[in-house]
Coordinates of C-alpha atoms in Angstrom, one line a residue:
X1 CA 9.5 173.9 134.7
X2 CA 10.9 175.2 131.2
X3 CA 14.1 176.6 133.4
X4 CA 14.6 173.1 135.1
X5 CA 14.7 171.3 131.4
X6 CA 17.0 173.9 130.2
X7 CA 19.5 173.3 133.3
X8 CA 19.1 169.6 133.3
X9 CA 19.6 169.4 129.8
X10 CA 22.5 171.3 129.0
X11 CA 24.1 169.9 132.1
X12 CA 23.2 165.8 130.6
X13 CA 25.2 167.0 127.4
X14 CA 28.0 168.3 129.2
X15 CA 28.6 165.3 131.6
X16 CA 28.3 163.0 128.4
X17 CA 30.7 164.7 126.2
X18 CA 33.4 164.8 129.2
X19 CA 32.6 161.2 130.7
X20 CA 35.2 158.5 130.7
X21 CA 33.9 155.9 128.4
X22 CA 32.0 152.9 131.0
X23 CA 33.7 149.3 129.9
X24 CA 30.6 148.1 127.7
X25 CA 31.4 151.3 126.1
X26 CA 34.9 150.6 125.5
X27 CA 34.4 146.6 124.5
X28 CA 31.7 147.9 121.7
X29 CA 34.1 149.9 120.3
X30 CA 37.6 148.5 120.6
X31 CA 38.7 146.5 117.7
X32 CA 39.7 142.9 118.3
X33 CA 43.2 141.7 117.5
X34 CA 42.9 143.9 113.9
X35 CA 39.8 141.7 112.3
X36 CA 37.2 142.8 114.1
X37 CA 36.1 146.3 113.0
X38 CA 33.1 148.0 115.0
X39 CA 30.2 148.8 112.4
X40 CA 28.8 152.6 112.6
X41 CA 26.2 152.7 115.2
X42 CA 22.7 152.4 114.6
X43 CA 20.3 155.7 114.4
X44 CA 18.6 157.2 117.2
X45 CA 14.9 155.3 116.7
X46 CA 12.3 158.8 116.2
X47 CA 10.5 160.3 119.3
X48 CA 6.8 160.7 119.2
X49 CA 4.3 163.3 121.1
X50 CA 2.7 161.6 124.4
X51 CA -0.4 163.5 126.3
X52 CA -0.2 161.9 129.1
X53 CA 2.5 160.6 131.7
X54 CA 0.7 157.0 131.8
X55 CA 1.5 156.3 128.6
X56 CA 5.4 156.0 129.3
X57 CA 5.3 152.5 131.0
X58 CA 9.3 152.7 132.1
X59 CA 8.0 156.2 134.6
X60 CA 6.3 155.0 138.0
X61 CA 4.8 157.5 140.4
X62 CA 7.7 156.3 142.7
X63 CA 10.3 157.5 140.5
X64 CA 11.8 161.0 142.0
X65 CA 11.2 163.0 138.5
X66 CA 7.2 161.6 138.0
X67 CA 6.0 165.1 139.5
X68 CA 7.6 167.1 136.9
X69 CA 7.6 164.6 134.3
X70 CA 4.1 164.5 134.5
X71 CA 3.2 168.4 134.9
X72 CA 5.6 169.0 131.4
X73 CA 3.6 166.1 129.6
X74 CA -0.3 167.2 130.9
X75 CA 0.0 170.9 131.4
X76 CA 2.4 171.9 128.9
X77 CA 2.2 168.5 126.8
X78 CA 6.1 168.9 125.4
X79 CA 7.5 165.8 125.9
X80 CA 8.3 163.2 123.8
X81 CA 8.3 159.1 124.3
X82 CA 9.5 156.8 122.3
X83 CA 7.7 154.2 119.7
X84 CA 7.9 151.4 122.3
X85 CA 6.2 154.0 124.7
X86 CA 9.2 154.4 127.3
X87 CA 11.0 157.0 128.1
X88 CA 14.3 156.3 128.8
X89 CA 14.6 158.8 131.5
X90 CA 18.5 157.1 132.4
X91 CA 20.0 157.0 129.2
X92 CA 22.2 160.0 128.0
X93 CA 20.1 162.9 126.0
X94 CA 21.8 163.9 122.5
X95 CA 22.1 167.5 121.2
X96 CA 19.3 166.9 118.6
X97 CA 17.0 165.4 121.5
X98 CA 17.7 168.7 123.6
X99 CA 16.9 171.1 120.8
X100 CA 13.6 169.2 120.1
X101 CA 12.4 169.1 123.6
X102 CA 13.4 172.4 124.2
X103 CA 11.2 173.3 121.2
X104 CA 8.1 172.2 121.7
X105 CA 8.1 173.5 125.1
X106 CA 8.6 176.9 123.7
X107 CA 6.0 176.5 120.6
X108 CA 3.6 175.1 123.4
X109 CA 4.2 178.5 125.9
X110 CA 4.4 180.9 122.8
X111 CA 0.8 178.9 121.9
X112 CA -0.9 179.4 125.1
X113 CA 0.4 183.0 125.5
X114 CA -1.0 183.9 122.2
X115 CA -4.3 182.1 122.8
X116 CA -4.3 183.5 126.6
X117 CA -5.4 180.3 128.1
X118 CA -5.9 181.2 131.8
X119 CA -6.5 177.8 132.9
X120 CA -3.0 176.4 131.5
X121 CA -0.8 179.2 132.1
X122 CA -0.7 181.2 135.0
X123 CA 0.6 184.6 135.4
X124 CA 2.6 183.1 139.1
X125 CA 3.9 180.4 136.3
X126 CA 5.7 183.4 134.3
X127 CA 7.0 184.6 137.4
X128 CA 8.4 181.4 139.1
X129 CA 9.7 181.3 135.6
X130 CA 11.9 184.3 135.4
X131 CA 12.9 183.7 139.1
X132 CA 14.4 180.5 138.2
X133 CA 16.3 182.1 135.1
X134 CA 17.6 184.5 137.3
X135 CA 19.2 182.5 140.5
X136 CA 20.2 180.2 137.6
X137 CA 22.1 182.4 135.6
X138 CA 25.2 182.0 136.8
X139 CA 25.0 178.4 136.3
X140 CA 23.4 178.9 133.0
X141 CA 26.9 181.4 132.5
X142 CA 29.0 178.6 133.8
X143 CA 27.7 175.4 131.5
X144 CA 27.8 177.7 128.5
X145 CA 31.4 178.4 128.9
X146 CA 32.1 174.6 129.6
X147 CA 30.6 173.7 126.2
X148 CA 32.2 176.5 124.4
X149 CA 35.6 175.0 125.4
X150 CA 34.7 171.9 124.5
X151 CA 34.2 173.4 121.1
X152 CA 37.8 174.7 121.2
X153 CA 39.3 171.5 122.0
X154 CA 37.4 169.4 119.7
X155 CA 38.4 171.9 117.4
X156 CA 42.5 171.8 117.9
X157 CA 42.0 168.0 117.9
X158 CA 40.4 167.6 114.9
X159 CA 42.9 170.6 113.2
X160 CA 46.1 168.6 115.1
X161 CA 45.3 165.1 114.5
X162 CA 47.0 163.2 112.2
X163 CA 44.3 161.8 110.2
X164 CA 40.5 160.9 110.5
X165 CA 41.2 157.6 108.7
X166 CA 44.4 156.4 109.7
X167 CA 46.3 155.7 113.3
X168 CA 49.8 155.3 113.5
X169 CA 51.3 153.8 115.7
X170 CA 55.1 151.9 116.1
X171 CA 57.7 150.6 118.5
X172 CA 61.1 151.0 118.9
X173 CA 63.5 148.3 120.7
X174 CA 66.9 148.7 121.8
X175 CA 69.0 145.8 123.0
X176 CA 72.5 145.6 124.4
X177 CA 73.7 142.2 124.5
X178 CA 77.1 140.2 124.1
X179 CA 77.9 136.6 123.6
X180 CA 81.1 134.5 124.8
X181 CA 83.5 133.1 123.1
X182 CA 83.8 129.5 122.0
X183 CA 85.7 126.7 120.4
X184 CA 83.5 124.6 117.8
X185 CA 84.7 121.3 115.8
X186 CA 83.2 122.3 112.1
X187 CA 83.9 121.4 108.9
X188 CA 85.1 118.8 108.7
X189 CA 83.3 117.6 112.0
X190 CA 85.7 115.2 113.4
X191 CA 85.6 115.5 117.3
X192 CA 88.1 118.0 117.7
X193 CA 87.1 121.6 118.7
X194 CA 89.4 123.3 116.2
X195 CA 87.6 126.8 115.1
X196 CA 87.4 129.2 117.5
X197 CA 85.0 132.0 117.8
X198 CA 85.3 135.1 119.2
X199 CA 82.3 136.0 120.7
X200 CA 80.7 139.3 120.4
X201 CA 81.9 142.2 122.8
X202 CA 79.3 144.2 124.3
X203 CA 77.3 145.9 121.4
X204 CA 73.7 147.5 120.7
X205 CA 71.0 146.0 117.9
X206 CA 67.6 148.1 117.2
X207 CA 64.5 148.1 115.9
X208 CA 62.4 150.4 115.0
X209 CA 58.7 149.6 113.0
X210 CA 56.2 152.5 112.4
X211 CA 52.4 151.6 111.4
X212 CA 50.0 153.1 109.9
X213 CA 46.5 151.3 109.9
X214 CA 43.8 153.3 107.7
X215 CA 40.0 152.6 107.9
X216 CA 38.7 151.9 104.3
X217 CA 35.0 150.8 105.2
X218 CA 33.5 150.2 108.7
X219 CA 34.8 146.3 108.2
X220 CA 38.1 146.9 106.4
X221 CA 41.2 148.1 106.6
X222 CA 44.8 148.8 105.2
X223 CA 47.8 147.8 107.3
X224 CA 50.7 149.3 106.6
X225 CA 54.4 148.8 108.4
X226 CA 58.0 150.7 108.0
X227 CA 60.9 148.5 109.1
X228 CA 64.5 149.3 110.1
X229 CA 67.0 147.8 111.8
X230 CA 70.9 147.6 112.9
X231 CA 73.2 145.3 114.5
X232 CA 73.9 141.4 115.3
X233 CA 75.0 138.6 117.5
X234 CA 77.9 138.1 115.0
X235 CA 80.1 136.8 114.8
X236 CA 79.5 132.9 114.8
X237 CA 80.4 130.7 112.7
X238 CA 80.7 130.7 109.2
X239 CA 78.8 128.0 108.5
X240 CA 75.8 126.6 108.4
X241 CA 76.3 124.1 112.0
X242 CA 75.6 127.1 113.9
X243 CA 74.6 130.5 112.3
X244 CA 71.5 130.6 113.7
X245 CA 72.3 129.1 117.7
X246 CA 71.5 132.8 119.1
X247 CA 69.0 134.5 117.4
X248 CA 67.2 137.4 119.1
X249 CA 63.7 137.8 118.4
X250 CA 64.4 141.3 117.3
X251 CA 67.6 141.1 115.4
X252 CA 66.7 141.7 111.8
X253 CA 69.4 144.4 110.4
X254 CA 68.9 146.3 107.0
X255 CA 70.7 148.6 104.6
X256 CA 67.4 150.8 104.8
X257 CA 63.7 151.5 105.6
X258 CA 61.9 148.9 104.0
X259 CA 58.3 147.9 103.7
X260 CA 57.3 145.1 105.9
X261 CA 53.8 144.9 106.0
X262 CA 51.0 146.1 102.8
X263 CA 47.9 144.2 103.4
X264 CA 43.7 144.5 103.1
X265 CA 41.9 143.0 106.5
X266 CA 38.5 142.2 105.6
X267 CA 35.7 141.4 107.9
X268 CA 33.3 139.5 105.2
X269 CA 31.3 138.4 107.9
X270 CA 31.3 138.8 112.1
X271 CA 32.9 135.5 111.9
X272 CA 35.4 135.2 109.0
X273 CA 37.8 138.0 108.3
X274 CA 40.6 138.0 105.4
X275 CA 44.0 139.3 105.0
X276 CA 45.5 139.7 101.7
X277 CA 48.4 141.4 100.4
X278 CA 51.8 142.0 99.2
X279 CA 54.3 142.3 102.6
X280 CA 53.6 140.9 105.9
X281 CA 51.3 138.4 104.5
X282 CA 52.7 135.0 106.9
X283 CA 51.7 133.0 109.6
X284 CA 53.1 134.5 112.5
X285 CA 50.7 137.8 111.4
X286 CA 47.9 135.3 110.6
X287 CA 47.5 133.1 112.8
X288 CA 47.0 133.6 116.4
X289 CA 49.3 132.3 119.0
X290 CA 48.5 130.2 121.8
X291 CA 51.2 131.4 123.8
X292 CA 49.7 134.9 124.7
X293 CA 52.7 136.9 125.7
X294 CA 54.7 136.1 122.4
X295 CA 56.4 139.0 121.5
X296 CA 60.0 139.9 120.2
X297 CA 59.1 143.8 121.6
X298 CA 58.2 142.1 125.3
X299 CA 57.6 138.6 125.7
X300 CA 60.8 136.0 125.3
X301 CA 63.8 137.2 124.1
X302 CA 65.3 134.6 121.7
X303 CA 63.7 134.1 118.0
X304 CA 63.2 130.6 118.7
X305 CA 60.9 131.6 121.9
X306 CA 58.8 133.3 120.1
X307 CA 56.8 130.2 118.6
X308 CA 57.0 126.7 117.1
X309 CA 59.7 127.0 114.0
X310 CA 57.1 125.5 111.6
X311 CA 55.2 128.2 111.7
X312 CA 57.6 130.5 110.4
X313 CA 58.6 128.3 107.6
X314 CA 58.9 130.0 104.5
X315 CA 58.8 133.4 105.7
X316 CA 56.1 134.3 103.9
X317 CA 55.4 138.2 102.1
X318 CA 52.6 138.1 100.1
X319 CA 49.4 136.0 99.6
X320 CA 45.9 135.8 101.8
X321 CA 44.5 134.2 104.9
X322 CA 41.8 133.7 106.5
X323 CA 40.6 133.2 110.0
X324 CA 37.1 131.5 110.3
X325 CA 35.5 131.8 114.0
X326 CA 33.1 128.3 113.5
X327 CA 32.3 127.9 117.0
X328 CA 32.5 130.0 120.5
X329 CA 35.5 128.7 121.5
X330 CA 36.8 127.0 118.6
X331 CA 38.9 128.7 114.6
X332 CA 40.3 127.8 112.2
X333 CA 43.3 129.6 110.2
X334 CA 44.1 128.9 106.8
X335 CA 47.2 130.6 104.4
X336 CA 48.8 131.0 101.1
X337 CA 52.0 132.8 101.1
X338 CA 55.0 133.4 98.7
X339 CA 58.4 134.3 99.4
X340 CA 58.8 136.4 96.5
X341 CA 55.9 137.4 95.2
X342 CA 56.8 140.7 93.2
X343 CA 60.0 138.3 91.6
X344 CA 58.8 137.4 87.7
X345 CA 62.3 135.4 87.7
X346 CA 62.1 131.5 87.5
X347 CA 62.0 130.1 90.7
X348 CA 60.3 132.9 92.1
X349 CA 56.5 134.4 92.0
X350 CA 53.6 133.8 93.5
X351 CA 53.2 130.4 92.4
X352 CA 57.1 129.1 91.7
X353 CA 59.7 129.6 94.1
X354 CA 59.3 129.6 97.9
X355 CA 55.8 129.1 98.6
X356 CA 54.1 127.4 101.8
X357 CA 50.5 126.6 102.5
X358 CA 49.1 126.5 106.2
X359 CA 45.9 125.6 108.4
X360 CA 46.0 126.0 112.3
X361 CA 43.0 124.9 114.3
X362 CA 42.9 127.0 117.5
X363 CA 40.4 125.6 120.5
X364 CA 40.3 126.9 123.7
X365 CA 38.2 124.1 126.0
X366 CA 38.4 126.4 129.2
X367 CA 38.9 129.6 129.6
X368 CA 42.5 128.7 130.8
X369 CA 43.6 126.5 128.1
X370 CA 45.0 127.3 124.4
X371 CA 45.2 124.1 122.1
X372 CA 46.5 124.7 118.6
X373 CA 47.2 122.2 116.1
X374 CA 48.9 122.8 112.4
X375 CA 49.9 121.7 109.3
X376 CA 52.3 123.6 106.8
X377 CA 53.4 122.3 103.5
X378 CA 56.3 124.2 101.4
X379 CA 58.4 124.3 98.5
X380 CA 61.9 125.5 99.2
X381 CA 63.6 126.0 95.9
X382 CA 67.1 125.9 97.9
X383 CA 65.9 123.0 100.3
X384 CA 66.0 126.4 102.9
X385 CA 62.5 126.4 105.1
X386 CA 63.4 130.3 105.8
X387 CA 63.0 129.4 109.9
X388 CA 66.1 130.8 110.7
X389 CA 66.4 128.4 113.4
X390 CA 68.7 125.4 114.2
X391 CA 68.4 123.0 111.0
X392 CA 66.7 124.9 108.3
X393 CA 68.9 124.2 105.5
X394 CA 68.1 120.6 104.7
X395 CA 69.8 119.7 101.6
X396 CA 74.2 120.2 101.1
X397 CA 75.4 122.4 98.7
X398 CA 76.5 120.9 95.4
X399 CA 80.1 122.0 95.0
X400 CA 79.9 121.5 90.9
X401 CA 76.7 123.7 90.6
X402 CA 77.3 125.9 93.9
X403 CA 73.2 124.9 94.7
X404 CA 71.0 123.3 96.9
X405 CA 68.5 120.6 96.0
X406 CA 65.1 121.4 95.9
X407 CA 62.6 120.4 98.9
X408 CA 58.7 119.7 99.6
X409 CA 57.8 119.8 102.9
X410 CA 55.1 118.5 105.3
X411 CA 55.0 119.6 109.0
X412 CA 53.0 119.2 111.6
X413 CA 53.0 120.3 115.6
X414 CA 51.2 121.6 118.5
X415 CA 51.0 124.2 121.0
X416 CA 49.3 124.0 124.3
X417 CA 49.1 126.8 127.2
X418 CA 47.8 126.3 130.6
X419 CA 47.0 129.3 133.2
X420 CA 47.4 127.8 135.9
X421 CA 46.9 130.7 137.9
X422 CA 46.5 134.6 137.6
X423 CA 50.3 134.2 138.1
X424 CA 51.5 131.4 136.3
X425 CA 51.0 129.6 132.9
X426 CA 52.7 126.9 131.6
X427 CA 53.0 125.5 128.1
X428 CA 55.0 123.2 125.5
X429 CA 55.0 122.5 122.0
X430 CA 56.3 120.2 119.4
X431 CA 57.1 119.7 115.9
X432 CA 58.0 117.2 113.3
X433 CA 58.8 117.6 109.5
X434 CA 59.5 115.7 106.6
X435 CA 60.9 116.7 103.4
X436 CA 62.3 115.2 100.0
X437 CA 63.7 116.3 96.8
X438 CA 60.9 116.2 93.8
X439 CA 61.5 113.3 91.8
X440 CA 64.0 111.6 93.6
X441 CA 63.9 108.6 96.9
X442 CA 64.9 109.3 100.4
X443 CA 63.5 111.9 102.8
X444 CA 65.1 114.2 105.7
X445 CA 63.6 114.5 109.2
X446 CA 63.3 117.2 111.4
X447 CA 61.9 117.5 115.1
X448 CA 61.9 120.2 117.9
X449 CA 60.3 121.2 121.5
X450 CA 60.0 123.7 124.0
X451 CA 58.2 123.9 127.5
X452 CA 58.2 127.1 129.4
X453 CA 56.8 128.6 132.1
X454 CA 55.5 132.5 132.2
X455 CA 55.2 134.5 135.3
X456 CA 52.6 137.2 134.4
X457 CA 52.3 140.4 137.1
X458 CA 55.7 138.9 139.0
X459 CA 56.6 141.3 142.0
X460 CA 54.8 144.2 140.5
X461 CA 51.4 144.4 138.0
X462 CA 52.4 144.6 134.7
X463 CA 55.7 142.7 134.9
X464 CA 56.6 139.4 132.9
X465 CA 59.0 136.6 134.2
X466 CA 59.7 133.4 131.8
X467 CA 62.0 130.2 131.8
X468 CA 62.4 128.7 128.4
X469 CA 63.7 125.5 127.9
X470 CA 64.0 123.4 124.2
X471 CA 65.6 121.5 121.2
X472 CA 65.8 123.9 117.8
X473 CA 64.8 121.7 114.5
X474 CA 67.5 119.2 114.6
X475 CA 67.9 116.5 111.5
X476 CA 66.8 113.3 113.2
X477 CA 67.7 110.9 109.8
X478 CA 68.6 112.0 106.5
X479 CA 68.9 109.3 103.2
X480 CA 68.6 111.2 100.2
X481 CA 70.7 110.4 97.5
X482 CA 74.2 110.9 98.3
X483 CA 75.9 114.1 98.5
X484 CA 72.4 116.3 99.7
X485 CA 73.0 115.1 103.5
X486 CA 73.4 118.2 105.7
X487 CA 75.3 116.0 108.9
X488 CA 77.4 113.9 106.7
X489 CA 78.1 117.0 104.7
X490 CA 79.5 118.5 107.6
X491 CA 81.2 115.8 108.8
X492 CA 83.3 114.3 105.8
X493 CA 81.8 116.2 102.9
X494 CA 80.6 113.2 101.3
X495 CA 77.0 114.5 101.9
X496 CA 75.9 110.1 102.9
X497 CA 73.2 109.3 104.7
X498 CA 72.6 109.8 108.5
X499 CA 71.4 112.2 111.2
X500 CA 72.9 114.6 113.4
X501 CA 75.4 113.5 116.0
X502 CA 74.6 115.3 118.9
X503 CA 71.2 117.9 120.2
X504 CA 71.2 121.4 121.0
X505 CA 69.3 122.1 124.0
X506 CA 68.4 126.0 124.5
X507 CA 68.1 127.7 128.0
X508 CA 66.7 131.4 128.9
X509 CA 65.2 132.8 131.2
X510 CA 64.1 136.8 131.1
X511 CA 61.8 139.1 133.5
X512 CA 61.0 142.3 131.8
X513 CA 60.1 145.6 134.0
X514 CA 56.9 147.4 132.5
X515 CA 58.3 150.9 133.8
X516 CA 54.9 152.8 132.1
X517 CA 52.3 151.8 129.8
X518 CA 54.9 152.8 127.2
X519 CA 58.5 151.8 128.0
X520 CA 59.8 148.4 129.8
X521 CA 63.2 147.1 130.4
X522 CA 64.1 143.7 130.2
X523 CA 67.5 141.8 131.4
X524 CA 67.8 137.8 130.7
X525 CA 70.1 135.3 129.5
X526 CA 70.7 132.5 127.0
X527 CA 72.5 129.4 127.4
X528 CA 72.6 126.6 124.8
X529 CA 74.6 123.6 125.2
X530 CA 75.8 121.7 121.7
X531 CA 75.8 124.1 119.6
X532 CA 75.0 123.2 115.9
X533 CA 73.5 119.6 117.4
X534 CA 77.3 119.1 117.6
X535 CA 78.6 117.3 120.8
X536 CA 82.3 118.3 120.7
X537 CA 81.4 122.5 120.5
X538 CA 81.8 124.2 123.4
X539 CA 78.3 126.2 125.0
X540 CA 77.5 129.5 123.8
X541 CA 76.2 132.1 126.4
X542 CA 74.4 135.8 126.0
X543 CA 73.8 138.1 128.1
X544 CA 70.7 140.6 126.8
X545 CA 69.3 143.9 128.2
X546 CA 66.2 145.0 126.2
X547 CA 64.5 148.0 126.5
X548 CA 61.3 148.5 124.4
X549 CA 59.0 152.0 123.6
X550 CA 55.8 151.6 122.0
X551 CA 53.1 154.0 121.2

């Protein structure tokens, strides 16, 4: 009977440590979009001494191990049961558990030896005994050498690893991509397609982002990012009609590494977590998106797909969020954010300068529909909202001062995602803002859309097709004092009121190839028609194959 604990217990440790995690397993323990941090688990509850197999009310006679159960608890009485008097005879059995059993068996044979009970211990016992430890040796011989190489990878792990606290992880995106070339009537905008633009010949842009996110307590963390990139879309044109028409979602060039994201997740409660930091502090990282393959690494390819342009106004670095889970299927987002924090300069800070305040309320109704509704408010100190899409720049630069009026800014929009099926979502949203100069009359309105249709696991599992189809911000009316007017800027110089004279309307459609769980590949094309909301500028077309590595 000892033998048979000895073999089934070292062999329970074995097949735990080796086993591939079961899915509960893997839920408890997997973090959930970077807020939700698994607490340590709770200690194994203490064992206590039973006398008799009756009083472990989980074992029934029918049960294929009563027989034995029942001769190590009444003969040998060297079993243990726990406080709620079951045994748990299906869950796993922990080194500590084995040693202890394995124990009191052999204080309780050592005792009857010594006290030469006849009755208990039989002399054919000691000999069934040291039978079974001899045809079981070799598999006695075998499990030890299983666990001792266990100990010697555990060992080169935890000697090789890169740290106990910290995980890195990163991405790296290569795109090759090239744009046509185009005639455009700019500056003045008079009707005639005058400026010509060369396009871009076929040329490569990259990204690369390293992360490094280091456990502090069991519910927080620090998330750290490295950033570099190279390349462009350039050239356009010089101005500010059309600098932004084609945008890719991971075009973001730099003289160097810099620091993109420093920031403390917090989960104060299992339902409210906060963010706070210096980098990487802004909406995009903050609130969570509806659309649930946005992704400049492997969802749409253009910066405009990505999201609604209101929520990247102001382009935030550092500040705190929060993200409040109120109800099962209902949160609630809410951010500060500064442009330039670490800048003491006037005009700049934490509480001057650039500075936009947000709230999202996400609900999900069914499991197959995403509702999100927001409201941002910023102070542009340039009149710039930072969106880097379409109309951004709302006020004209004064040609005496060689500056930009001043904005406040309220927006609102929506998102809305439907799966229609397991392979096929569609969604839309919209967005509206209005802005004026501190102090002074008149206002300047904004609006955009976008509907688009994903095509998750098209051909093959794993793969991603989408057609995107929308209107960047566009200047709908515009009657602040005279000379701030963007359109009328652009079209005499005068800077009078009025709106833009024509709409950009963006095209693109992509399918990306997930090659590995690693590496995917994704050709797709851009067409946008009016470039710069200007009617007399020809199209502008790009051609983009992405390929993307992440670890």
């Amino acid at each position: 009977m000892l033998a048979w604990l000895l073999v089934a217990g070292v062999n329970t440790v074995v097949e735990k440590a080796i086993a591939i995690p079961t899915e509960t397993e893997t839920t408890q323990n997997s973090p959930v979009k970077g807020d939700i941090i698994p607490s340590s688990p709770s200690p194994v509850d203490p064992m206590a001494q039973v006398t008799s197999v009756s009083q472990l009310k989980d074992v029934q006679p029918s049960d294929w191990a009563f027989g034995a159960l029942q001769s190590l608890v009444e003969r040998y009485g060297c079993i243990a049961g726990y406080p709620d008097s079951n045994y748990r005879g299906n869950r796993a059995l922990t080194r500590y558990e084995f040693a202890a059993g394995v124990n009191a068996c052999l204080d309780r044979i050592n005792e009857l030896i010594a006290t030469a009970t006849n009755d208990l211990l039989k002399p054919q016992d000691l000999t069934i005994l040291q039978r079974l430890q001899e045809e079981f040796a070799a598999e006695l011989g075998t499990l030890r050498g299983r666990v001792d190489s266990l100990e010697v990878r555990t060992a080169e792990i935890a000697a090789n690893q890169f740290s106990t606290t910290t995980k890195l992880s990163g991405l790296l995106i290569v795109g090759l991509q090239g744009r046509t070339n185009n005639r455009g009537d700019v500056n003045p905008r008079d009707g005639q397609k005058d400026t010509d633009d060369g396009g871009t010949n076929i040329n490569v842009i990259s990204l690369a982002q390293l992360y490094l996110t280091s456990q502090i307590t069991p519910r927080s963390y620090l998330f750290t990012g490295l950033l570099a990139g190279r390349g462009g879309t350039t050239p356009r044109f010089t101005n500010s009609v059309s600098r932004n028409d084609v945008l890719l979602g991971y075009e973001f060039p730099t003289d160097s590494l810099i620091v993109s994201d420093l920031n403390l997740h917090w989960l104060v409660t299992d339902k409210l977590a906060v963010m706070v930091g210096t980098e990487g502090v802004s909406m995009p990282a903050a609130f969570r998106g509806p659309n649930r393959v946005e992704s400049a690494a492997t969802g749409p390819l253009s910066y405009f797909a990505q999201r609604n342009p209101i929520l990247n106004t102001g382009y935030g670095h550092g500040g705190i969020a929060i993200d409040w889970q109120f109800a099962k299927r209902a949160s609630l987002q809410a951010i500060y954010t500064s442009y330039q924090p670490g800048n003491p300069g006037q005009g700049s800070g934490l509480f001057d300068g650039n500075t936009t305040t947000g709230v999202q309320l996400l609900l999900t109704p069914t499991d197959t529909i995403d509702l999100s509704l927001y409201y941002v408010n910023n102070y542009s100190s340039d009149g710039c909202l930072l969106t880097f899409v379409g109309d951004e720049c709302l006020t004209a630069v004064n040609s005496t001062t060689g500056r930009s009026a001043p904005l406040q800014t309220n927006a609102v929009g929506a998102t809305v995602t439907w799966q229609i099926s397991k392979s096929i979502s569609a969604g839309a949203w919209g967005g509206y803002t209005k802005s004026y100069i501190p102090g002074q009359p008149g206002n300047v309105e904004t609006t955009n859309y976008m509907v688009f249709l994903n095509f998750p696991d098209l051909f093959a599992k794993g793969n991603l097709g989408g057609i995107y189809v929308g209107q960047p911000p566009k200047i709908t009316s515009s009657n602040l004092p005279v000379g701030n007017n963007v359109p009328d800027f652009i079209n005499s110089g005068l800077g009078r009121a009025g709106g833009q004279p024509g709409t950009t309307t963006q095209i693109e459609a992509f399918y990306r190839f997930q090659l590995n769980d690693n590496i995917s590949i994704t050709p797709g094309i851009i067409h946008i028609l009016q470039p710069g909301h200007t009617p007399d500028s020809d199209s502008v077309t790009i051609g983009i194959l992405r390929s993307t590595f992440t670890f």
